[in-house]
Amino acid sequence: MKGLERRLLEKQINPTAMRLVVLDHLVKQTNAVSLTDMELGMEKTDRVTLYRSIRTFEEHGLVHRIEDGTGVTKFALCQPDCTIDGHHDLHVHFYCINCQETHCLPKTQIPEVKLPGGYERQETSLLVKGLCSACKK
Ligand SMILES: [Zn+2]
Ligand SMILES: [Zn+2]
């Protein structure tokens, strides 16, 4: 748990027992997960506490939310450069139409998008759909 505790402290999050359990669960995931996935995958959680932990993580730049077009919000751990001041990793997300899993592609950055005058960006997201490397085989 030591590494997990440090990871929370680095993001200025108080490492409560519940938050450590949630983080421990998140680091074991290989794809983005919904609140329901997390709830089912963890023992002794209730949705409210879980949701609060995720909100805190999101506000402190530890996780980010992903809208993958399925209508269910999913969450994944952020890259180290996200902080309480904001999310800075603009990577592409990939939704596999076969296994229906959503993956972060941290090495695939979203290209700069030019906006017409008068428009102000708040966030940018880019979702690519197709077959993931495991399903492509
Ligand atoms: Zn797949
Ligand atoms: Zn991501």
JSON list of C-alpha atoms and ligand atoms in Angstrom, two decimals:
[
{"chain": "A", "resi": 1, "resn": "MET", "atom": "CA", "xyz": [0.00, 0.00, 0.00]},
{"chain": "A", "resi": 2, "resn": "LYS", "atom": "CA", "xyz": [3.00, 2.32, 0.46]},
{"chain": "A", "resi": 3, "resn": "GLY", "atom": "CA", "xyz": [3.30, 3.19, -3.23]},
{"chain": "A", "resi": 4, "resn": "LEU", "atom": "CA", "xyz": [-0.42, 3.84, -3.43]},
{"chain": "A", "resi": 5, "resn": "GLU", "atom": "CA", "xyz": [-0.29, 6.13, -0.44]},
{"chain": "A", "resi": 6, "resn": "ARG", "atom": "CA", "xyz": [2.51, 8.13, -2.02]},
{"chain": "A", "resi": 7, "resn": "ARG", "atom": "CA", "xyz": [0.55, 8.37, -5.24]},
{"chain": "A", "resi": 8, "resn": "LEU", "atom": "CA", "xyz": [-2.38, 9.94, -3.39]},
{"chain": "A", "resi": 9, "resn": "LEU", "atom": "CA", "xyz": [-0.19, 12.31, -1.42]},
{"chain": "A", "resi": 10, "resn": "GLU", "atom": "CA", "xyz": [1.54, 13.44, -4.62]},
{"chain": "A", "resi": 11, "resn": "LYS", "atom": "CA", "xyz": [-1.84, 14.61, -5.86]},
{"chain": "A", "resi": 12, "resn": "GLN", "atom": "CA", "xyz": [-2.62, 16.24, -2.51]},
{"chain": "A", "resi": 13, "resn": "ILE", "atom": "CA", "xyz": [-5.27, 13.66, -1.65]},
{"chain": "A", "resi": 14, "resn": "ASN", "atom": "CA", "xyz": [-5.65, 12.52, 1.93]},
{"chain": "A", "resi": 15, "resn": "PRO", "atom": "CA", "xyz": [-5.02, 8.74, 1.82]},
{"chain": "A", "resi": 16, "resn": "THR", "atom": "CA", "xyz": [-8.08, 7.36, 3.59]},
{"chain": "A", "resi": 17, "resn": "ALA", "atom": "CA", "xyz": [-8.60, 3.58, 3.72]},
{"chain": "A", "resi": 18, "resn": "MET", "atom": "CA", "xyz": [-11.42, 3.76, 1.17]},
{"chain": "A", "resi": 19, "resn": "ARG", "atom": "CA", "xyz": [-9.41, 5.86, -1.29]},
{"chain": "A", "resi": 20, "resn": "LEU", "atom": "CA", "xyz": [-6.51, 3.41, -1.07]},
{"chain": "A", "resi": 21, "resn": "VAL", "atom": "CA", "xyz": [-8.84, 0.54, -1.86]},
{"chain": "A", "resi": 22, "resn": "VAL", "atom": "CA", "xyz": [-10.29, 2.40, -4.86]},
{"chain": "A", "resi": 23, "resn": "LEU", "atom": "CA", "xyz": [-6.84, 3.32, -6.17]},
{"chain": "A", "resi": 24, "resn": "ASP", "atom": "CA", "xyz": [-5.61, -0.23, -5.67]},
{"chain": "A", "resi": 25, "resn": "HIS", "atom": "CA", "xyz": [-8.52, -1.42, -7.79]},
{"chain": "A", "resi": 26, "resn": "LEU", "atom": "CA", "xyz": [-7.89, 1.18, -10.50]},
{"chain": "A", "resi": 27, "resn": "VAL", "atom": "CA", "xyz": [-4.19, 0.41, -10.95]},
{"chain": "A", "resi": 28, "resn": "LYS", "atom": "CA", "xyz": [-5.09, -3.23, -11.64]},
{"chain": "A", "resi": 29, "resn": "GLN", "atom": "CA", "xyz": [-7.40, -2.36, -14.55]},
{"chain": "A", "resi": 30, "resn": "THR", "atom": "CA", "xyz": [-6.17, -2.61, -18.11]},
{"chain": "A", "resi": 31, "resn": "ASN", "atom": "CA", "xyz": [-9.06, -0.60, -19.51]},
{"chain": "A", "resi": 32, "resn": "ALA", "atom": "CA", "xyz": [-11.36, 2.25, -18.51]},
{"chain": "A", "resi": 33, "resn": "VAL", "atom": "CA", "xyz": [-14.08, 1.22, -16.02]},
{"chain": "A", "resi": 34, "resn": "SER", "atom": "CA", "xyz": [-17.51, 2.53, -15.11]},
{"chain": "A", "resi": 35, "resn": "LEU", "atom": "CA", "xyz": [-18.73, 3.08, -11.56]},
{"chain": "A", "resi": 36, "resn": "THR", "atom": "CA", "xyz": [-20.78, -0.12, -11.87]},
{"chain": "A", "resi": 37, "resn": "ASP", "atom": "CA", "xyz": [-17.72, -2.10, -13.01]},
{"chain": "A", "resi": 38, "resn": "MET", "atom": "CA", "xyz": [-15.81, -0.79, -9.99]},
{"chain": "A", "resi": 39, "resn": "GLU", "atom": "CA", "xyz": [-18.66, -1.54, -7.61]},
{"chain": "A", "resi": 40, "resn": "LEU", "atom": "CA", "xyz": [-18.88, -5.13, -8.86]},
{"chain": "A", "resi": 41, "resn": "GLY", "atom": "CA", "xyz": [-15.13, -5.60, -8.76]},
{"chain": "A", "resi": 42, "resn": "MET", "atom": "CA", "xyz": [-14.64, -4.40, -5.21]},
{"chain": "A", "resi": 43, "resn": "GLU", "atom": "CA", "xyz": [-15.76, -5.83, -1.94]},
{"chain": "A", "resi": 44, "resn": "LYS", "atom": "CA", "xyz": [-17.35, -3.71, 0.73]},
{"chain": "A", "resi": 45, "resn": "THR", "atom": "CA", "xyz": [-18.12, -0.58, -1.20]},
{"chain": "A", "resi": 46, "resn": "ASP", "atom": "CA", "xyz": [-21.21, 1.45, -1.49]},
{"chain": "A", "resi": 47, "resn": "ARG", "atom": "CA", "xyz": [-21.87, 3.54, -4.53]},
{"chain": "A", "resi": 48, "resn": "VAL", "atom": "CA", "xyz": [-22.00, 6.87, -2.73]},
{"chain": "A", "resi": 49, "resn": "THR", "atom": "CA", "xyz": [-18.60, 6.51, -1.08]},
{"chain": "A", "resi": 50, "resn": "LEU", "atom": "CA", "xyz": [-17.14, 5.15, -4.28]},
{"chain": "A", "resi": 51, "resn": "TYR", "atom": "CA", "xyz": [-18.52, 8.05, -6.29]},
{"chain": "A", "resi": 52, "resn": "ARG", "atom": "CA", "xyz": [-17.14, 10.56, -3.79]},
{"chain": "A", "resi": 53, "resn": "SER", "atom": "CA", "xyz": [-13.68, 9.01, -3.99]},
{"chain": "A", "resi": 54, "resn": "ILE", "atom": "CA", "xyz": [-13.74, 9.13, -7.79]},
{"chain": "A", "resi": 55, "resn": "ARG", "atom": "CA", "xyz": [-14.88, 12.76, -7.75]},
{"chain": "A", "resi": 56, "resn": "THR", "atom": "CA", "xyz": [-11.98, 13.65, -5.47]},
{"chain": "A", "resi": 57, "resn": "PHE", "atom": "CA", "xyz": [-9.56, 11.73, -7.70]},
{"chain": "A", "resi": 58, "resn": "GLU", "atom": "CA", "xyz": [-10.91, 13.54, -10.74]},
{"chain": "A", "resi": 59, "resn": "GLU", "atom": "CA", "xyz": [-10.63, 16.97, -9.13]},
{"chain": "A", "resi": 60, "resn": "HIS", "atom": "CA", "xyz": [-7.03, 16.27, -8.13]},
{"chain": "A", "resi": 61, "resn": "GLY", "atom": "CA", "xyz": [-5.90, 15.01, -11.53]},
{"chain": "A", "resi": 62, "resn": "LEU", "atom": "CA", "xyz": [-5.62, 11.34, -10.59]},
{"chain": "A", "resi": 63, "resn": "VAL", "atom": "CA", "xyz": [-8.36, 9.98, -12.86]},
{"chain": "A", "resi": 64, "resn": "HIS", "atom": "CA", "xyz": [-10.16, 11.31, -15.90]},
{"chain": "A", "resi": 65, "resn": "ARG", "atom": "CA", "xyz": [-13.58, 10.54, -17.27]},
{"chain": "A", "resi": 66, "resn": "ILE", "atom": "CA", "xyz": [-14.15, 9.16, -20.73]},
{"chain": "A", "resi": 67, "resn": "GLU", "atom": "CA", "xyz": [-17.32, 9.41, -22.79]},
{"chain": "A", "resi": 68, "resn": "ASP", "atom": "CA", "xyz": [-17.00, 6.55, -25.26]},
{"chain": "A", "resi": 69, "resn": "GLY", "atom": "CA", "xyz": [-20.41, 6.83, -26.89]},
{"chain": "A", "resi": 70, "resn": "THR", "atom": "CA", "xyz": [-21.90, 3.91, -24.93]},
{"chain": "A", "resi": 71, "resn": "GLY", "atom": "CA", "xyz": [-23.74, 6.38, -22.69]},
{"chain": "A", "resi": 72, "resn": "VAL", "atom": "CA", "xyz": [-21.89, 5.13, -19.63]},
{"chain": "A", "resi": 73, "resn": "THR", "atom": "CA", "xyz": [-19.15, 7.32, -18.18]},
{"chain": "A", "resi": 74, "resn": "LYS", "atom": "CA", "xyz": [-15.91, 5.47, -17.65]},
{"chain": "A", "resi": 75, "resn": "PHE", "atom": "CA", "xyz": [-12.82, 6.36, -15.66]},
{"chain": "A", "resi": 76, "resn": "ALA", "atom": "CA", "xyz": [-9.11, 5.71, -16.02]},
{"chain": "A", "resi": 77, "resn": "LEU", "atom": "CA", "xyz": [-5.96, 6.77, -14.23]},
{"chain": "A", "resi": 78, "resn": "CYS", "atom": "CA", "xyz": [-4.24, 9.90, -15.50]},
{"chain": "A", "resi": 79, "resn": "GLN", "atom": "CA", "xyz": [-0.67, 10.39, -16.60]},
{"chain": "A", "resi": 80, "resn": "PRO", "atom": "CA", "xyz": [1.61, 11.98, -13.98]},
{"chain": "A", "resi": 81, "resn": "ASP", "atom": "CA", "xyz": [1.36, 15.49, -15.46]},
{"chain": "A", "resi": 82, "resn": "CYS", "atom": "CA", "xyz": [-2.29, 15.94, -14.47]},
{"chain": "A", "resi": 83, "resn": "THR", "atom": "CA", "xyz": [-2.66, 17.88, -11.23]},
{"chain": "A", "resi": 84, "resn": "ILE", "atom": "CA", "xyz": [-5.21, 19.69, -9.12]},
{"chain": "A", "resi": 85, "resn": "ASP", "atom": "CA", "xyz": [-4.71, 22.60, -11.56]},
{"chain": "A", "resi": 86, "resn": "GLY", "atom": "CA", "xyz": [-6.09, 20.60, -14.42]},
{"chain": "A", "resi": 87, "resn": "HIS", "atom": "CA", "xyz": [-5.85, 17.68, -16.74]},
{"chain": "A", "resi": 88, "resn": "HIS", "atom": "CA", "xyz": [-3.01, 18.11, -19.19]},
{"chain": "A", "resi": 89, "resn": "ASP", "atom": "CA", "xyz": [-2.78, 14.77, -20.92]},
{"chain": "A", "resi": 90, "resn": "LEU", "atom": "CA", "xyz": [-4.70, 15.12, -24.17]},
{"chain": "A", "resi": 91, "resn": "HIS", "atom": "CA", "xyz": [-4.54, 11.56, -25.36]},
{"chain": "A", "resi": 92, "resn": "VAL", "atom": "CA", "xyz": [-6.82, 9.67, -27.70]},
{"chain": "A", "resi": 93, "resn": "HIS", "atom": "CA", "xyz": [-9.27, 7.07, -26.37]},
{"chain": "A", "resi": 94, "resn": "PHE", "atom": "CA", "xyz": [-10.04, 3.90, -28.24]},
{"chain": "A", "resi": 95, "resn": "TYR", "atom": "CA", "xyz": [-13.30, 1.98, -28.08]},
{"chain": "A", "resi": 96, "resn": "CYS", "atom": "CA", "xyz": [-13.18, -1.59, -29.35]},
{"chain": "A", "resi": 97, "resn": "ILE", "atom": "CA", "xyz": [-16.41, -2.57, -31.08]},
{"chain": "A", "resi": 98, "resn": "ASN", "atom": "CA", "xyz": [-15.69, -6.26, -30.44]},
{"chain": "A", "resi": 99, "resn": "CYS", "atom": "CA", "xyz": [-14.72, -6.54, -26.75]},
{"chain": "A", "resi": 100, "resn": "GLN", "atom": "CA", "xyz": [-16.47, -3.21, -25.96]},
{"chain": "A", "resi": 101, "resn": "GLU", "atom": "CA", "xyz": [-13.59, -2.06, -23.83]},
{"chain": "A", "resi": 102, "resn": "THR", "atom": "CA", "xyz": [-12.26, 1.47, -23.79]},
{"chain": "A", "resi": 103, "resn": "HIS", "atom": "CA", "xyz": [-8.53, 2.09, -23.60]},
{"chain": "A", "resi": 104, "resn": "CYS", "atom": "CA", "xyz": [-6.38, 5.16, -23.00]},
{"chain": "A", "resi": 105, "resn": "LEU", "atom": "CA", "xyz": [-3.75, 5.65, -25.68]},
{"chain": "A", "resi": 106, "resn": "PRO", "atom": "CA", "xyz": [-1.36, 7.88, -23.74]},
{"chain": "A", "resi": 107, "resn": "LYS", "atom": "CA", "xyz": [1.23, 7.88, -26.51]},
{"chain": "A", "resi": 108, "resn": "THR", "atom": "CA", "xyz": [-1.30, 9.04, -29.09]},
{"chain": "A", "resi": 109, "resn": "GLN", "atom": "CA", "xyz": [-1.84, 12.73, -28.49]},
{"chain": "A", "resi": 110, "resn": "ILE", "atom": "CA", "xyz": [-4.80, 14.69, -29.80]},
{"chain": "A", "resi": 111, "resn": "PRO", "atom": "CA", "xyz": [-3.55, 17.07, -32.50]},
{"chain": "A", "resi": 112, "resn": "GLU", "atom": "CA", "xyz": [-4.00, 20.79, -31.96]},
{"chain": "A", "resi": 113, "resn": "VAL", "atom": "CA", "xyz": [-7.48, 21.85, -33.06]},
{"chain": "A", "resi": 114, "resn": "LYS", "atom": "CA", "xyz": [-7.83, 25.40, -34.40]},
{"chain": "A", "resi": 115, "resn": "LEU", "atom": "CA", "xyz": [-11.06, 27.12, -33.44]},
{"chain": "A", "resi": 116, "resn": "PRO", "atom": "CA", "xyz": [-12.65, 30.08, -35.22]},
{"chain": "A", "resi": 117, "resn": "GLY", "atom": "CA", "xyz": [-12.40, 33.49, -33.53]},
{"chain": "A", "resi": 118, "resn": "GLY", "atom": "CA", "xyz": [-14.79, 33.98, -30.62]},
{"chain": "A", "resi": 119, "resn": "TYR", "atom": "CA", "xyz": [-14.80, 30.32, -29.57]},
{"chain": "A", "resi": 120, "resn": "GLU", "atom": "CA", "xyz": [-13.16, 29.29, -26.34]},
{"chain": "A", "resi": 121, "resn": "ARG", "atom": "CA", "xyz": [-12.12, 25.71, -25.65]},
{"chain": "A", "resi": 122, "resn": "GLN", "atom": "CA", "xyz": [-12.90, 24.12, -22.32]},
{"chain": "A", "resi": 123, "resn": "GLU", "atom": "CA", "xyz": [-11.91, 20.58, -23.09]},
{"chain": "A", "resi": 124, "resn": "THR", "atom": "CA", "xyz": [-11.04, 18.41, -26.03]},
{"chain": "A", "resi": 125, "resn": "SER", "atom": "CA", "xyz": [-11.61, 14.73, -26.44]},
{"chain": "A", "resi": 126, "resn": "LEU", "atom": "CA", "xyz": [-11.09, 12.35, -29.29]},
{"chain": "A", "resi": 127, "resn": "LEU", "atom": "CA", "xyz": [-12.49, 8.85, -29.48]},
{"chain": "A", "resi": 128, "resn": "VAL", "atom": "CA", "xyz": [-11.46, 6.34, -32.09]},
{"chain": "A", "resi": 129, "resn": "LYS", "atom": "CA", "xyz": [-13.59, 3.23, -32.64]},
{"chain": "A", "resi": 130, "resn": "GLY", "atom": "CA", "xyz": [-12.42, -0.02, -34.14]},
{"chain": "A", "resi": 131, "resn": "LEU", "atom": "CA", "xyz": [-10.71, -3.25, -33.18]},
{"chain": "A", "resi": 132, "resn": "CYS", "atom": "CA", "xyz": [-8.15, -3.30, -30.39]},
{"chain": "A", "resi": 133, "resn": "SER", "atom": "CA", "xyz": [-4.85, -5.15, -30.81]},
{"chain": "A", "resi": 134, "resn": "ALA", "atom": "CA", "xyz": [-6.12, -8.21, -28.92]},
{"chain": "A", "resi": 135, "resn": "CYS", "atom": "CA", "xyz": [-9.31, -8.52, -31.00]},
{"chain": "A", "resi": 136, "resn": "LYS", "atom": "CA", "xyz": [-7.51, -7.83, -34.27]},
{"chain": "A", "resi": 137, "resn": "LYS", "atom": "CA", "xyz": [-5.46, -11.03, -33.94]},
{"chain": "B", "resi": 1, "resn": "ZN", "atom": "ZN", "xyz": [-11.08, -5.58, -28.28]},
{"chain": "B", "resi": 2, "resn": "ZN", "atom": "ZN", "xyz": [-7.42, 8.29, -20.92]}
]
